[in-house]
XYZ file of C-alpha atoms in Angstrom:
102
model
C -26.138 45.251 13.211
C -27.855 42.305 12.134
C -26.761 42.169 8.552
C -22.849 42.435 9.812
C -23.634 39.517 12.363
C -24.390 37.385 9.455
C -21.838 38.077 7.571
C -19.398 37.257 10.293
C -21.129 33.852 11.053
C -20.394 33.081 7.318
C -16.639 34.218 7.236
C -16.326 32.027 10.173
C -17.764 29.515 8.052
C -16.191 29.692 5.191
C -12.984 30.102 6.985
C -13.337 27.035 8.984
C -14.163 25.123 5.919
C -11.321 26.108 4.372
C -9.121 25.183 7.477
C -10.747 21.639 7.310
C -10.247 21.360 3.680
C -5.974 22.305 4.254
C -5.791 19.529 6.980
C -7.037 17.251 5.318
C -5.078 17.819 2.173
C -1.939 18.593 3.768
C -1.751 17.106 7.102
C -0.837 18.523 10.622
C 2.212 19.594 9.420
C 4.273 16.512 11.430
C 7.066 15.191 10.029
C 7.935 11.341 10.085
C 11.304 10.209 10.691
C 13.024 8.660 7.436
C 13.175 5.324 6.737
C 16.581 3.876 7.063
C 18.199 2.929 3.417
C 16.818 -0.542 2.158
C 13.912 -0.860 4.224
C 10.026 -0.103 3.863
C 6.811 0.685 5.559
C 5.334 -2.802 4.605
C 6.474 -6.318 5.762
C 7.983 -9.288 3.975
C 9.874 -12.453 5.293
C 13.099 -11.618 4.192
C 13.509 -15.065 1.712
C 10.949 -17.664 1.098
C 8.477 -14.790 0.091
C 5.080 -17.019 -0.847
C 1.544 -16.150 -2.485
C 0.302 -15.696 1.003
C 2.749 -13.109 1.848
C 1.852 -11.004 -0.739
C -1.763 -11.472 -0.267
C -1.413 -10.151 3.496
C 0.578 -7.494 2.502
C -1.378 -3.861 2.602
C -0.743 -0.438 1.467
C -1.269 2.756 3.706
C -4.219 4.567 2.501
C -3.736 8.177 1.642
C -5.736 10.800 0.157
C -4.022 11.275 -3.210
C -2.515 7.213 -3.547
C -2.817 4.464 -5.351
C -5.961 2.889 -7.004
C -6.228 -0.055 -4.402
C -8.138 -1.917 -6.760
C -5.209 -1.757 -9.150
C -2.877 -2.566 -6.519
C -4.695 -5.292 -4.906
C -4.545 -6.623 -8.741
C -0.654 -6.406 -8.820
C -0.501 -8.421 -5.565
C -2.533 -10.940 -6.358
C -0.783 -11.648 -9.531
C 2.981 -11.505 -7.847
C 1.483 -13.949 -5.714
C 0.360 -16.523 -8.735
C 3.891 -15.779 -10.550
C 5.574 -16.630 -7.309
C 3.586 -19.567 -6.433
C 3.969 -21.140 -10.089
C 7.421 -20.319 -9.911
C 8.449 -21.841 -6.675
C 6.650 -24.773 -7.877
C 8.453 -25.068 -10.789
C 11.583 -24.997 -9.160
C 10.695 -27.952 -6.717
C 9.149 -29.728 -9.949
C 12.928 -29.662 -11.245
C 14.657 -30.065 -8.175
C 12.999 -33.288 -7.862
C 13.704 -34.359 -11.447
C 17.277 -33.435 -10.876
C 17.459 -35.990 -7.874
C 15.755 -38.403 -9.237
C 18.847 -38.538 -12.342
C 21.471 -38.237 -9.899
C 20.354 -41.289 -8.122
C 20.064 -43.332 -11.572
């Protein structure tokens, strides 16, 4: 009596384990509504994007995702490119109204 008592503690066990171990990798089976065409789960002003933007944007986290040390990386560089290119551009905007006034 004893010995089948422990053996049904430990398939209870073992099958709650495995229970935990399918929700976590799966879910609870809910469904989220699509996104509607063109849009996404993280937020941008729709023009003037700057470096700051990008900084405060943020991935969900998910069990099998993206590195978010490699994708922290990507940000942080958009956000330089984007920076040095804005300033660019208002480096030769300026030029360009400086030789229209002469």
């Amino acid at each position: 009596m004893t010995t089948a008592l422990i053996y049904l503690v430990v398939m209870l066990a073992v099958a709650a384990m495995v229970f935990l171990l399918a929700a976590v990798v799966f879910g609870r089976g809910e469904e989220l509504a699509p996104l509607a065409p063109g849009s996404s789960p993280t937020r941008l002003p729709a023009e003037d994007i700057t470096g700051d933007d990008i900084d405060q944007v943020r991935f969900q986290l998910v069990l099998r995702g993206y590195k978010m040390t490699e994708v922290d990386w990507v940000i942080r560089r958009l956000g330089v490119e984007i920076d040095g290119l804005r300033a660019r551009v208002a480096e030769l905007e300026a030029e360009q109204q400086v030789s229209n006034v002469d």
